[in-house]
Coordinates of C-alpha atoms in Angstrom, one line a residue:
Chain Q
X895 CA 0.8 -24.5 -25.3
X896 CA -1.2 -23.0 -27.7
X897 CA -4.5 -23.5 -29.1
X898 CA -3.6 -22.4 -32.4
X899 CA -5.3 -25.1 -34.0
X900 CA -6.0 -26.0 -37.7
X901 CA -8.4 -28.2 -40.1
X902 CA -6.7 -30.9 -41.5
X903 CA -6.8 -32.3 -45.3
X904 CA -7.7 -35.9 -46.5
X905 CA -4.8 -38.5 -46.6
X906 CA -4.3 -41.6 -44.5
X907 CA -2.0 -39.7 -41.7
X908 CA -4.7 -37.5 -41.4
X909 CA -7.5 -39.7 -41.3
X910 CA -5.1 -41.5 -38.0
X911 CA -4.8 -38.1 -36.8
X912 CA -8.0 -37.8 -36.9
X913 CA -8.6 -40.9 -34.5
X914 CA -6.6 -40.0 -32.2
X915 CA -7.7 -36.6 -32.0
X916 CA -11.2 -37.7 -31.1
X917 CA -10.2 -39.7 -28.6
X918 CA -8.0 -37.2 -26.8
X919 CA -10.6 -35.0 -26.6
X920 CA -9.7 -32.5 -24.3
X921 CA -5.7 -33.1 -23.9
X922 CA -4.9 -32.4 -27.7
X923 CA -3.8 -28.3 -29.1
X924 CA -3.5 -27.3 -31.9
X925 CA -2.9 -30.5 -34.0
X926 CA -2.3 -30.6 -37.7
X927 CA 0.5 -27.7 -38.4
X928 CA 4.0 -28.6 -38.9
X929 CA 5.1 -27.4 -35.6
X930 CA 3.4 -27.5 -32.2
X931 CA 3.8 -24.0 -30.3
X932 CA 4.7 -23.7 -26.4
X933 CA 4.3 -20.1 -24.6
X934 CA 6.8 -19.7 -22.5
X935 CA 8.3 -16.2 -20.5
X936 CA 6.4 -14.1 -23.5
X937 CA 8.4 -16.2 -26.3
X938 CA 6.9 -18.7 -28.4
X939 CA 8.8 -22.0 -29.3
X940 CA 7.9 -24.2 -32.1
X941 CA 8.8 -27.4 -31.3
X942 CA 7.9 -30.3 -33.9
X943 CA 9.6 -34.2 -33.9
X944 CA 9.9 -36.5 -37.2
X945 CA 10.4 -40.0 -37.7
X946 CA 12.4 -41.4 -40.8
X947 CA 12.9 -46.4 -40.7
X948 CA 15.2 -48.5 -41.7
X949 CA 12.8 -50.4 -44.6
X950 CA 10.1 -47.7 -44.5
X951 CA 11.8 -43.5 -45.0
X952 CA 15.1 -45.7 -46.7
X953 CA 16.8 -48.4 -47.3
X954 CA 20.6 -49.3 -45.9
X955 CA 22.1 -49.6 -49.0
X956 CA 21.5 -46.3 -50.1
X957 CA 22.5 -43.8 -48.2
X958 CA 25.9 -43.9 -45.7
X959 CA 25.5 -43.5 -42.0
X960 CA 27.0 -40.0 -42.2
X961 CA 23.8 -39.5 -44.6
X962 CA 20.9 -42.0 -42.7
X963 CA 21.9 -39.4 -40.3
X964 CA 21.7 -36.2 -42.3
X965 CA 18.1 -36.0 -44.1
X966 CA 16.3 -37.4 -40.8
X967 CA 17.2 -34.5 -38.6
X968 CA 17.3 -31.8 -41.5
X969 CA 13.4 -33.1 -42.9
X970 CA 12.3 -32.7 -39.3
X971 CA 14.0 -29.0 -39.3
X972 CA 12.4 -28.4 -42.3
X973 CA 9.5 -28.7 -40.0
X974 CA 10.7 -25.7 -38.6
X975 CA 11.5 -23.4 -41.8
X976 CA 8.3 -24.0 -42.9
X977 CA 6.7 -22.2 -39.6
X978 CA 9.7 -19.5 -40.6
X979 CA 10.6 -20.4 -37.5
X980 CA 14.2 -20.3 -35.7
X981 CA 16.1 -23.4 -35.2
X982 CA 17.4 -23.7 -31.7
X983 CA 18.1 -27.5 -30.3
X984 CA 17.5 -30.6 -31.8
X985 CA 16.4 -34.4 -29.6
X986 CA 17.9 -37.7 -31.1
X987 CA 16.3 -40.8 -30.7
X988 CA 18.7 -43.4 -32.7
X989 CA 17.1 -46.9 -32.8
X990 CA 20.7 -49.2 -33.4
X991 CA 20.6 -52.2 -34.9
X992 CA 23.6 -54.9 -35.2
X993 CA 24.6 -54.3 -38.8
X994 CA 25.8 -50.5 -37.3
X995 CA 28.9 -50.9 -35.5
X996 CA 30.5 -47.8 -33.7
X997 CA 31.8 -46.5 -36.5
X998 CA 28.7 -46.1 -38.7
X999 CA 26.9 -44.5 -35.7
X1000 CA 30.0 -41.8 -34.8
X1001 CA 29.2 -41.0 -39.2
X1002 CA 25.7 -41.1 -38.4
X1003 CA 26.2 -38.3 -35.3
X1004 CA 28.8 -36.6 -37.6
X1005 CA 25.8 -36.0 -40.3
X1006 CA 23.0 -35.4 -37.3
X1007 CA 25.6 -32.9 -36.2
X1008 CA 26.4 -31.7 -39.8
X1009 CA 22.5 -30.9 -40.7
X1010 CA 22.2 -29.3 -37.0
X1011 CA 25.0 -26.8 -37.7
X1012 CA 23.8 -26.2 -41.4
X1013 CA 20.5 -24.8 -39.5
X1014 CA 22.6 -22.8 -36.9
X1015 CA 20.9 -25.5 -33.9
X1016 CA 22.7 -27.6 -31.3
X1017 CA 22.1 -31.4 -30.2
X1018 CA 21.0 -31.0 -26.7
X1019 CA 20.4 -34.9 -25.4
X1020 CA 18.9 -37.5 -27.0
X1021 CA 18.0 -41.3 -26.5
X1022 CA 19.8 -44.3 -27.6
X1023 CA 18.2 -48.2 -27.7
X1024 CA 19.2 -51.5 -29.7
X1025 CA 16.8 -52.1 -32.6
X1026 CA 16.1 -55.0 -35.4
X1027 CA 16.7 -51.6 -37.7
X1028 CA 18.3 -48.3 -37.6
X1029 CA 15.7 -45.6 -36.5
X1030 CA 15.7 -42.0 -36.6
X1031 CA 14.1 -39.6 -34.3
X1032 CA 14.7 -36.1 -34.5
X1033 CA 12.9 -33.5 -32.4
X1034 CA 13.2 -30.2 -32.5
X1035 CA 13.2 -27.4 -31.3
X1036 CA 13.4 -23.3 -33.1
X1037 CA 11.9 -20.2 -31.6
X1038 CA 9.4 -18.7 -33.3
X1039 CA 8.6 -15.2 -33.3
X1040 CA 6.1 -14.5 -35.1
X1041 CA 5.1 -18.0 -37.3
X1042 CA 3.8 -18.5 -40.7
X1043 CA 1.0 -21.6 -40.1
X1044 CA -0.4 -23.8 -42.5
X1045 CA -4.0 -21.6 -43.1
X1046 CA -4.0 -18.1 -43.8
X1047 CA -4.3 -17.6 -47.5
X1048 CA -7.0 -15.7 -48.4
X1049 CA -8.1 -15.8 -52.3
X1050 CA -5.7 -13.4 -54.5
X1051 CA -3.0 -14.7 -53.1
X1052 CA 0.2 -15.5 -55.1
X1053 CA 1.6 -19.0 -55.0
X1054 CA 5.1 -19.1 -55.1
X1055 CA 7.6 -22.4 -54.2
X1056 CA 11.2 -22.2 -53.5
X1057 CA 13.8 -24.1 -55.9
X1058 CA 13.2 -26.9 -58.2
X1059 CA 11.3 -29.5 -57.9
X1060 CA 11.2 -33.4 -59.1
X1061 CA 15.1 -34.5 -58.4
X1062 CA 14.3 -37.2 -55.1
X1063 CA 11.2 -38.9 -56.7
X1064 CA 13.3 -39.2 -59.8
X1065 CA 16.2 -40.9 -57.4
X1066 CA 13.8 -42.7 -55.0
X1067 CA 13.1 -44.2 -58.3
X1068 CA 16.2 -45.3 -59.8
X1069 CA 17.5 -46.4 -56.0
X1070 CA 14.3 -48.6 -56.0
X1071 CA 15.5 -50.0 -59.5
X1072 CA 18.4 -50.8 -58.2
X1073 CA 19.8 -48.1 -60.0
X1074 CA 22.7 -45.5 -59.5
X1075 CA 20.7 -42.6 -59.5
X1076 CA 22.7 -39.6 -61.6
X1077 CA 24.8 -37.6 -58.9
X1078 CA 22.7 -34.4 -59.2
X1079 CA 19.3 -36.8 -58.3
X1080 CA 21.0 -38.6 -55.4
X1081 CA 22.3 -35.7 -53.9
X1082 CA 19.4 -33.8 -53.8
X1083 CA 17.5 -37.2 -52.4
X1084 CA 21.1 -37.8 -49.7
X1085 CA 20.8 -34.2 -47.9
X1086 CA 18.1 -32.2 -49.0
X1087 CA 18.0 -28.9 -48.8
X1088 CA 17.4 -26.3 -45.8
X1089 CA 15.5 -23.6 -46.5
X1090 CA 15.3 -21.2 -43.2
X1091 CA 17.0 -17.9 -44.5
X1092 CA 14.5 -18.2 -47.2
X1093 CA 11.8 -19.0 -45.0
X1094 CA 12.3 -15.8 -42.6
X1095 CA 13.0 -13.8 -45.6
X1096 CA 9.4 -14.9 -46.9
X1097 CA 7.2 -14.2 -43.8
X1098 CA 9.2 -10.8 -44.1
X1099 CA 7.6 -10.7 -46.7
X1100 CA 4.5 -11.0 -45.9
X1101 CA 3.4 -14.8 -46.1
X1102 CA 0.1 -15.9 -45.2
X1103 CA 0.2 -19.5 -45.6
X1104 CA 3.5 -21.7 -45.7
X1105 CA 4.5 -25.5 -45.7
X1106 CA 7.3 -27.3 -46.8
X1107 CA 7.4 -30.2 -49.3
X1108 CA 7.4 -33.7 -47.9
X1109 CA 4.4 -35.5 -49.1
X1110 CA 4.4 -33.7 -52.6
X1111 CA 3.7 -30.6 -54.0
X1112 CA 0.4 -31.5 -54.7
X1113 CA -0.3 -33.2 -51.6
X1114 CA 1.1 -29.7 -49.5
X1115 CA -0.5 -28.3 -51.2
X1116 CA -3.4 -29.4 -51.1
X1117 CA -3.0 -29.0 -47.5
X1118 CA -1.9 -25.6 -47.1
X1119 CA -5.5 -24.3 -48.8
X1120 CA -7.5 -27.1 -46.6
X1121 CA -6.1 -25.7 -43.7
X1122 CA -7.3 -21.6 -45.0
X1123 CA -11.0 -23.5 -45.9
X1124 CA -9.9 -21.5 -49.7
X1125 CA -8.9 -23.4 -53.5
X1126 CA -6.8 -23.0 -55.9
X1127 CA -5.4 -22.3 -59.2
X1128 CA -2.5 -23.7 -60.4
X1129 CA -0.1 -23.5 -63.6
X1130 CA 2.0 -26.6 -64.5
X1131 CA 3.9 -25.0 -66.7
X1132 CA 4.8 -22.9 -64.0
X1133 CA 7.0 -25.8 -62.1
X1134 CA 9.9 -25.4 -61.6
X1135 CA 11.7 -28.6 -62.0
X1136 CA 15.4 -29.7 -61.3
X1137 CA 16.6 -30.7 -64.4
X1138 CA 17.5 -34.0 -64.5
X1139 CA 15.3 -35.2 -63.2
X1140 CA 13.2 -33.1 -66.4
X1141 CA 15.5 -35.4 -68.1
X1142 CA 14.4 -38.1 -66.1
X1143 CA 11.4 -37.8 -66.7
X1144 CA 11.7 -37.4 -70.3
X1145 CA 13.3 -40.5 -70.7
X1146 CA 10.7 -42.0 -68.7
X1147 CA 7.9 -41.0 -70.8
X1148 CA 6.8 -39.2 -68.3
X1149 CA 5.6 -35.6 -68.3
X1150 CA 8.5 -33.7 -66.6
X1151 CA 5.6 -31.3 -64.5
X1152 CA 4.0 -35.0 -62.8
X1153 CA 7.1 -35.9 -62.0
X1154 CA 7.5 -32.4 -59.9
X1155 CA 4.3 -32.3 -58.8
X1156 CA 4.3 -35.4 -56.8
X1157 CA 8.0 -35.7 -56.0
X1158 CA 7.4 -35.7 -52.1
X1159 CA 10.6 -35.3 -49.5
X1160 CA 12.0 -32.2 -51.6
X1161 CA 11.6 -30.0 -48.0
X1162 CA 11.1 -27.4 -50.7
X1163 CA 9.1 -24.4 -49.8
X1164 CA 4.8 -23.3 -50.7
X1165 CA 4.2 -20.0 -49.4
X1166 CA 1.3 -18.3 -50.1
X1167 CA 1.9 -14.6 -50.0
X1168 CA 0.0 -11.1 -50.4
X1169 CA -0.8 -10.0 -54.1
X1170 CA 1.2 -6.4 -53.4
X1171 CA 4.1 -8.5 -53.9
X1172 CA 6.4 -7.1 -56.5
X1173 CA 8.4 -9.5 -58.9
X1174 CA 11.5 -7.8 -58.0
X1175 CA 11.0 -8.9 -54.4
X1176 CA 11.0 -12.2 -54.9
X1177 CA 13.9 -12.2 -57.6
X1178 CA 15.7 -11.0 -53.8
X1179 CA 14.9 -14.4 -52.1
X1180 CA 17.7 -16.3 -51.6
X1181 CA 16.6 -19.4 -52.6
X1182 CA 15.3 -19.1 -56.1
X1183 CA 12.0 -19.0 -56.1
X1184 CA 8.6 -20.0 -59.2
X1185 CA 5.0 -17.5 -59.1
X1186 CA 3.1 -21.6 -59.2
X1187 CA -0.5 -20.2 -59.5
X1188 CA -3.5 -18.0 -57.4
X1189 CA -5.3 -18.6 -53.8
X1190 CA -9.1 -18.6 -54.8
X1191 CA -12.5 -19.0 -52.9
X1192 CA -13.5 -22.0 -54.2
X1193 CA -12.3 -24.9 -52.7
X1194 CA -10.0 -27.5 -55.1
X1195 CA -6.9 -27.8 -56.2
X1196 CA -7.3 -26.4 -59.4
X1197 CA -4.2 -27.3 -62.2
X1198 CA -4.3 -26.6 -65.8
X1199 CA -1.5 -27.1 -68.0
X1200 CA -2.1 -24.0 -71.5
X1201 CA -5.3 -22.7 -70.5
X1202 CA -7.0 -27.0 -70.1
X1203 CA -7.7 -28.1 -66.8
X1204 CA -5.5 -31.0 -66.1
X1205 CA -5.5 -33.9 -63.8
X1206 CA -2.7 -33.6 -60.0
X1207 CA -0.9 -37.0 -59.2
X1208 CA -1.7 -38.5 -56.2
X1209 CA 0.0 -37.9 -52.8
X1210 CA 3.4 -40.2 -52.1
X1211 CA 3.5 -41.7 -49.1
X1212 CA 7.1 -42.5 -49.2
X1213 CA 8.1 -46.3 -51.1
X1214 CA 5.8 -49.5 -51.7
X1215 CA 3.0 -48.3 -49.5
Chain A
X481 CA 20.1 -23.2 -24.8
X482 CA 22.1 -23.6 -22.0
X483 CA 25.4 -25.5 -21.6
X484 CA 24.6 -27.1 -18.3
X485 CA 26.4 -30.3 -18.6
X486 CA 27.0 -33.2 -17.1
X487 CA 29.7 -35.4 -16.1
X488 CA 28.8 -39.6 -17.9
X489 CA 28.8 -42.6 -15.8
X490 CA 30.2 -45.6 -17.1
X491 CA 27.5 -47.8 -19.2
X492 CA 27.4 -49.5 -22.8
X493 CA 25.0 -45.8 -23.7
X494 CA 26.9 -43.6 -21.9
X495 CA 29.7 -44.8 -24.2
X496 CA 27.7 -44.3 -27.6
X497 CA 26.6 -40.4 -25.9
X498 CA 30.5 -40.3 -25.4
X499 CA 31.6 -41.4 -29.3
X500 CA 28.2 -39.4 -31.3
X501 CA 29.4 -36.7 -28.9
X502 CA 33.6 -36.9 -29.6
X503 CA 32.1 -36.5 -33.6
X504 CA 29.8 -33.0 -32.8
X505 CA 32.6 -31.2 -30.9
X506 CA 31.0 -27.7 -30.9
X507 CA 27.7 -29.0 -32.2
X508 CA 26.0 -29.7 -28.5
X509 CA 24.4 -28.9 -25.4
X510 CA 24.3 -30.3 -22.0
X511 CA 24.5 -33.4 -23.3
X512 CA 23.6 -36.8 -19.8
X513 CA 21.6 -35.2 -17.8
X514 CA 17.1 -36.6 -17.7
X515 CA 16.7 -33.2 -19.9
X516 CA 17.8 -31.0 -22.1
X517 CA 17.5 -26.6 -21.7
X518 CA 16.3 -24.6 -23.1
X519 CA 16.2 -21.0 -22.6
X520 CA 13.2 -18.3 -23.9
X521 CA 12.1 -15.7 -22.4
X522 CA 14.2 -15.8 -19.4
X523 CA 12.4 -19.1 -18.5
X524 CA 14.0 -22.4 -18.9
X525 CA 11.7 -25.0 -21.0
X526 CA 13.5 -28.6 -20.4
X527 CA 13.2 -30.8 -23.4
X528 CA 13.3 -34.7 -23.6
X529 CA 12.9 -37.3 -25.7
X530 CA 12.4 -41.4 -24.5
X531 CA 12.5 -44.1 -27.1
X532 CA 9.8 -47.5 -27.3
X533 CA 10.2 -49.6 -29.4
X534 CA 8.1 -53.6 -29.6
X535 CA 10.9 -56.7 -28.9
X536 CA 13.4 -54.4 -27.0
X537 CA 11.3 -52.6 -25.0
X538 CA 7.5 -54.7 -24.0
X539 CA 6.3 -57.3 -26.4
X540 CA 3.0 -56.9 -27.7
X541 CA 2.0 -59.8 -25.9
X542 CA 2.0 -59.0 -22.3
X543 CA 0.5 -55.1 -22.6
X544 CA -3.0 -54.0 -24.5
X545 CA -1.9 -50.4 -27.0
X546 CA -3.3 -48.9 -24.5
X547 CA -1.0 -49.7 -21.9
X548 CA 1.7 -49.6 -25.0
X549 CA 0.6 -45.6 -25.6
X550 CA 0.8 -44.9 -21.5
X551 CA 3.3 -46.9 -20.3
X552 CA 5.9 -45.0 -23.6
X553 CA 4.9 -41.2 -22.6
X554 CA 4.7 -42.1 -19.1
X555 CA 8.1 -43.6 -19.8
X556 CA 9.7 -39.9 -21.0
X557 CA 7.4 -37.8 -18.2
X558 CA 9.4 -39.2 -15.7
X559 CA 12.2 -37.1 -17.2
X560 CA 10.6 -34.4 -16.8
X561 CA 10.2 -35.1 -13.0
X562 CA 13.4 -36.6 -12.7
X563 CA 14.2 -32.7 -13.2
X564 CA 11.4 -31.3 -11.3
X565 CA 9.9 -29.3 -14.2
X566 CA 6.6 -29.2 -14.6
X567 CA 5.2 -31.1 -17.8
X568 CA 3.5 -28.7 -20.7
X569 CA 3.8 -30.4 -23.4
X570 CA 3.8 -34.5 -25.0
X571 CA 4.7 -34.9 -29.2
X572 CA 4.2 -37.9 -30.3
X573 CA 6.0 -40.3 -33.3
X574 CA 4.0 -43.5 -34.3
X575 CA 5.7 -46.4 -35.9
X576 CA 2.6 -48.3 -36.8
X577 CA 2.2 -51.9 -38.2
X578 CA 0.2 -53.9 -39.4
X579 CA -0.6 -55.9 -36.9
X580 CA -2.2 -52.8 -35.3
X581 CA -5.7 -51.9 -36.7
X582 CA -7.9 -48.6 -36.0
X583 CA -9.0 -49.7 -32.7
X584 CA -6.2 -50.7 -32.0
X585 CA -4.1 -46.7 -32.9
X586 CA -7.2 -45.8 -30.9
X587 CA -6.4 -47.8 -28.0
X588 CA -2.8 -46.2 -28.4
X589 CA -3.7 -43.2 -29.0
X590 CA -5.9 -43.0 -25.6
X591 CA -3.5 -44.6 -23.0
X592 CA -0.9 -41.7 -24.7
X593 CA -3.5 -39.4 -23.7
X594 CA -4.2 -40.5 -20.6
X595 CA -0.3 -40.7 -18.9
X596 CA -0.3 -37.0 -20.9
X597 CA -3.9 -36.0 -18.2
X598 CA -2.3 -37.7 -15.2
X599 CA 1.1 -35.8 -16.0
X600 CA -1.2 -32.2 -16.5
X601 CA 0.6 -32.1 -20.3
X602 CA -1.9 -31.9 -23.3
X603 CA -0.5 -33.8 -26.6
X604 CA 0.4 -31.5 -28.9
X605 CA 1.7 -32.8 -32.0
X606 CA 3.6 -35.7 -33.4
X607 CA 3.9 -37.7 -36.6
X608 CA 3.1 -41.1 -37.5
X609 CA 4.6 -43.4 -40.3
X610 CA 3.9 -47.1 -40.8
X611 CA 6.5 -49.8 -39.3
X612 CA 7.6 -53.0 -39.2
X613 CA 6.7 -52.7 -35.6
X614 CA 5.4 -50.8 -33.2
X615 CA 7.5 -47.3 -32.3
X616 CA 6.2 -44.8 -30.1
X617 CA 9.0 -42.0 -29.5
X618 CA 7.5 -39.4 -27.0
X619 CA 9.1 -35.4 -26.8
X620 CA 8.3 -34.1 -23.8
X621 CA 8.8 -30.6 -23.3
X622 CA 8.0 -29.0 -19.8
X623 CA 8.9 -25.5 -17.8
X624 CA 11.6 -25.9 -15.2
X625 CA 12.1 -22.4 -13.3
X626 CA 14.9 -23.8 -11.2
X627 CA 15.6 -27.9 -12.4
X628 CA 18.0 -29.9 -9.8
X629 CA 20.0 -31.5 -12.4
X630 CA 21.7 -35.2 -12.1
X631 CA 24.5 -33.1 -10.5
X632 CA 25.1 -32.1 -7.0
X633 CA 25.0 -33.9 -5.1
X634 CA 27.1 -33.0 -1.7
X635 CA 29.2 -35.3 0.6
X636 CA 27.0 -35.5 4.1
X637 CA 23.9 -35.3 1.9
X638 CA 21.3 -37.7 2.7
X639 CA 20.1 -40.1 0.1
X640 CA 16.6 -40.7 0.1
X641 CA 14.5 -43.3 -3.1
X642 CA 10.1 -42.8 -3.0
X643 CA 7.4 -45.7 -3.5
X644 CA 9.0 -49.7 -3.6
X645 CA 10.9 -51.1 -5.3
X646 CA 11.9 -54.9 -7.7
X647 CA 7.8 -54.6 -9.1
X648 CA 8.7 -54.0 -11.7
X649 CA 11.7 -56.5 -12.8
X650 CA 9.2 -59.7 -11.3
X651 CA 7.1 -58.2 -13.8
X652 CA 9.4 -58.7 -16.5
X653 CA 10.7 -61.5 -15.7
X654 CA 7.9 -63.7 -15.3
X655 CA 6.3 -62.4 -18.8
X656 CA 9.4 -63.7 -20.4
X657 CA 8.9 -66.9 -18.9
X658 CA 5.1 -66.7 -20.3
X659 CA 2.9 -66.8 -17.5
X660 CA 1.0 -63.8 -16.0
X661 CA 2.3 -62.3 -13.4
X662 CA 0.5 -61.4 -10.0
X663 CA -1.9 -58.4 -10.8
X664 CA 0.1 -56.1 -9.0
X665 CA 3.7 -57.1 -10.3
X666 CA 1.6 -56.4 -13.9
X667 CA 0.2 -53.4 -12.9
X668 CA 3.1 -51.7 -12.0
X669 CA 5.0 -53.2 -15.3
X670 CA 2.1 -51.5 -17.1
X671 CA 1.6 -47.9 -15.9
X672 CA 4.5 -46.9 -14.2
X673 CA 4.0 -44.0 -11.8
X674 CA 3.9 -40.4 -12.3
X675 CA 6.3 -38.2 -9.7
X676 CA 6.2 -34.7 -10.7
X677 CA 4.6 -34.0 -7.7
X678 CA 6.8 -35.4 -5.4
X679 CA 9.7 -34.0 -7.9
X680 CA 8.2 -30.6 -6.4
X681 CA 7.8 -31.7 -3.1
X682 CA 12.3 -32.8 -3.0
X683 CA 13.1 -29.6 -5.0
X684 CA 11.0 -26.9 -2.5
X685 CA 12.9 -29.0 0.6
X686 CA 16.6 -28.5 -1.3
X687 CA 17.7 -31.4 -3.5
X688 CA 20.5 -31.4 -5.4
X689 CA 20.5 -33.6 -7.6
X690 CA 17.9 -36.0 -8.5
X691 CA 17.1 -38.8 -11.7
X692 CA 15.3 -40.9 -11.5
X693 CA 15.0 -45.0 -11.8
X694 CA 15.3 -46.1 -15.5
X695 CA 17.9 -48.5 -15.4
X696 CA 17.3 -49.6 -11.2
X697 CA 18.7 -48.5 -8.3
X698 CA 22.9 -49.4 -8.2
X699 CA 22.4 -48.1 -11.7
X700 CA 21.3 -44.6 -11.5
X701 CA 22.7 -44.0 -8.6
X702 CA 25.8 -44.5 -10.3
X703 CA 25.2 -42.0 -12.6
X704 CA 24.0 -39.3 -10.2
X705 CA 27.6 -40.1 -8.4
X706 CA 29.5 -40.3 -11.3
X707 CA 27.7 -37.1 -12.7
X708 CA 28.6 -35.1 -9.3
X709 CA 32.3 -36.6 -8.5
X710 CA 31.4 -38.2 -5.0
X711 CA 30.4 -41.6 -3.9
X712 CA 28.1 -42.8 -0.9
X713 CA 27.2 -45.3 1.3
X714 CA 24.4 -47.7 1.0
X715 CA 22.3 -49.4 3.7
X716 CA 20.5 -52.6 1.4
X717 CA 18.4 -52.7 4.5
X718 CA 17.0 -49.9 4.1
X719 CA 15.8 -50.2 0.2
X720 CA 12.1 -50.0 -0.2
X721 CA 10.7 -53.3 -1.8
X722 CA 7.4 -54.4 -3.6
X723 CA 5.7 -56.6 -1.0
X724 CA 4.4 -58.5 -3.3
X725 CA 8.2 -58.0 -5.2
X726 CA 9.9 -60.0 -2.2
X727 CA 7.5 -62.8 -2.5
X728 CA 8.6 -63.4 -5.3
X729 CA 12.4 -63.5 -4.7
X730 CA 12.1 -65.2 -1.9
X731 CA 10.3 -67.6 -4.2
X732 CA 12.7 -68.1 -6.6
X733 CA 15.8 -67.7 -3.8
X734 CA 17.1 -64.1 -4.4
X735 CA 17.4 -61.4 -1.7
X736 CA 14.3 -59.1 -1.5
X737 CA 17.2 -56.2 -1.9
X738 CA 18.7 -58.1 -5.1
X739 CA 16.1 -57.4 -6.8
X740 CA 14.6 -53.8 -5.9
X741 CA 18.5 -52.4 -6.5
X742 CA 17.9 -54.1 -10.2
X743 CA 15.1 -53.5 -10.9
X744 CA 15.0 -51.5 -14.1
X745 CA 11.8 -49.3 -15.7
X746 CA 10.2 -48.5 -11.8
X747 CA 10.2 -44.8 -13.0
X748 CA 10.0 -43.8 -9.3
X749 CA 13.2 -40.9 -8.0
X750 CA 16.5 -40.8 -5.8
X751 CA 17.0 -37.7 -4.9
X752 CA 19.9 -36.0 -2.9
X753 CA 19.0 -33.9 0.2
X754 CA 20.7 -31.8 2.2
X755 CA 21.5 -33.3 6.2
X756 CA 19.3 -31.0 7.5
X757 CA 16.2 -32.5 6.1
X758 CA 14.4 -34.3 8.9
X759 CA 12.6 -37.0 9.0
X760 CA 9.4 -35.8 10.1
X761 CA 9.3 -33.3 6.5
X762 CA 10.5 -36.1 4.4
X763 CA 6.7 -37.7 6.2
X764 CA 4.9 -35.4 4.6
X765 CA 6.0 -36.7 1.1
X766 CA 3.3 -37.1 -1.4
X767 CA 5.1 -41.0 -1.6
X768 CA 6.9 -42.7 0.6
X769 CA 10.6 -42.1 0.9
X770 CA 12.9 -43.9 1.8
X771 CA 16.1 -43.2 3.6
X772 CA 19.0 -45.2 1.8
X773 CA 22.7 -44.1 2.2
X774 CA 24.8 -40.6 2.8
X775 CA 26.9 -39.4 -0.1
X776 CA 30.7 -39.4 0.6
X777 CA 33.3 -37.5 -0.6
X778 CA 35.6 -40.7 -1.4
X779 CA 34.3 -42.2 -5.4
X780 CA 31.6 -45.2 -5.7
X781 CA 29.0 -46.7 -4.7
X782 CA 29.7 -48.7 -1.8
X783 CA 26.9 -51.0 -0.2
X784 CA 26.5 -52.6 3.1
X785 CA 24.1 -55.2 4.7
X786 CA 23.8 -55.3 8.6
X787 CA 27.8 -53.3 8.1
X788 CA 29.5 -56.3 6.2
X789 CA 29.9 -55.3 3.1
X790 CA 28.2 -56.2 -0.6
X791 CA 28.3 -56.0 -4.6
X792 CA 25.0 -54.4 -6.5
X793 CA 23.7 -56.4 -8.6
X794 CA 24.5 -54.9 -12.6
X795 CA 22.3 -52.3 -14.7
X796 CA 19.0 -53.6 -16.3
X797 CA 19.6 -52.9 -20.2
X798 CA 15.8 -53.6 -21.0
X799 CA 15.2 -57.7 -22.0
X800 CA 17.4 -60.1 -23.8
X801 CA 20.8 -57.0 -24.5

C-alpha cells in the first residue's frame, strides 16, 4: 500500500474524512485522492468505491433500473479516469428493495455491465442484500502504471476541462421540479460519459494533476488546487457550456457559465498541463478540451469575466442537502 | 482478471447472482467465490465487498457506532480469510444518517479502523454520503499468493470447523426479543473473530477448499460442497457449540447442535483437509478445530446423530426476511 498523501480542500465531506483520519492515525494511507493505490508485484493498482443511494443520489421515478446501474458504475469508474488508471474490474454491492422485481434487477445488472464494458472492465464480484431503498456501491479496480494525482499542478500550468458542462445540473433541476427535462439534458444525467481514453491522452501529454467533476467544476478545481497548494486564475467565459444547458440557464435568468461552474456529477476531467503544451496537440484529444485558466503560486481560485473579478457559485452536494 | 469460476449452490442470493450473470455473459468473471481475483505484475490480489445496512444487518439500538464499524469491516475481511489471502487494505463507503453525529462518526471510524488493524490492513480510502439509514460498505483487498477456493474438496477429505458456533444466533434472538443477551453472546455478535492466522495455517496444511460461515454452517458447508460437486457426511454431535449458546438453546428446548448448525454471521472457517492430516497437526492450529465430517462423492449433505440421520435447519438470511 502506497503512502501517497494528498492535502484535503474545504467542504463537508472532507471535514468528515479529516474527523475519521484523526482517529485512524497510522492506520490510514493515502486518503483524499480519487483512488487508493495498492502495490502488487511491482505494479500499482488503483481502487475506488462509490456509493449511490436512492433518495440521495437519484430518485427511482427519474431513471430506469438500467440507467441507475449504468450511472452508479460510470460514476465509480470516473475515479479511475481521474488518476489515468486503466479499468480492470468492478465489484457491485446491491441493496435491493421490495419495489425492484427480478426483471428490474436484471435491467440494473445489465446497465451496470454496460458501464463496465464501455470502460473495458469486467464484473468480478459483489454482494447483494435486501434493503429499504435501492443502494448501489461500486468498487472499481484499475491498473495505474503512472497515476496522475490531484496534487502536482505548478504555477504556469494550463488548466483544461473536457466536454461541455451544465447539462447534469439542468437535468436535475428539471427532474426536481417534476418535469421531464429536454432529452439531451436527461441523457447526460442518466448516462454519464466515459473519459478513460481522454485520461490516457492527458497523461501521455504530461498532465501534472487531474480530477473528475463530481461536485462541480468550481468545487473540484478547488480540490485540485488545495491538493497542490497552489491557486489559479479562471476565465469563466472559457467554460464550455452544453448548448441545451445554456438555453436552460438563459430561460431561467442565470448566466450560463454559472450553471456550468456549479453543475455536479458531470464526470468530465479537469487537468493541469505543462505550459508548453501546444493547442494543436490538445486539438487531437479524443474529447474536446477547453483552456479555462492558469495555475498560479498564490493560493485561491480567482475567477474573472472580461477582465473583471466574479464570485463562483458554491459546490454541489447532491440534491436537497 | 482471473477466469476462476465456481459453481453456485442453492439459495436466494445465488438466484440473484445467476439472474445477473445471465445478463452479463462475457462481461463477468469468477463470480460465486468469496473473493474476486485480480492478477497484477505476477501477483494475485483478492478483492471482496460487503454491505451492512441498518435495519437489515443490524439495528442501531443493538450496537454502539464503534461496534457497527468493527463488525462491518470484520465481516468483509472474513472473505479474505475464507480464501487465505493476506489483508492489505480496506475502502469504506459510509452512508451517514441524521442520527449519527460527529462523535458517532468518529466512533464508527475508530471501530472500522480497529477491525482493519486487527487483521493487519490499513484504511486506504472510501466514500461518504448522507443516507436515510446507516450504511457501511467495506471493500477489502488482500494478497492471495495461493488462494483456497470454495471448490476443490475431494471425497475422503476431512471437514473441520474453527472455534465455537451458536453465539451469534443466540445473541440475535435475544436482541430481537428486546432483551440484552448474556455478555459472552453479545460480544461474539458485536465483535466477530478474525481468522486470518488460522486461514494461513489451514492453507499451509493443504486445505483444498474453504469458506467462512456467514449464512450458517449448514448453508455454507452446502455452498462449499456444491462448488466442488461433492457431498458429505456430517456428524452433528461433533459441532463445537459455544457454551453460553448451548445453555441458551437448552433453556429454549432446542438441541444445541441445531443452533450451532443454523447460526449465521459466525465468521468461523470451514475447511476440507486431505485425509492424511494428523490430529496432532490440527491441535497446533491458532484456533481450535473440530473434525465434523467427511467429504463424499455422492452429492448432498447427510447429517447424522449417533448413527441416525437427522435433517439440518435451513440457512440464515439475516433477520426478518
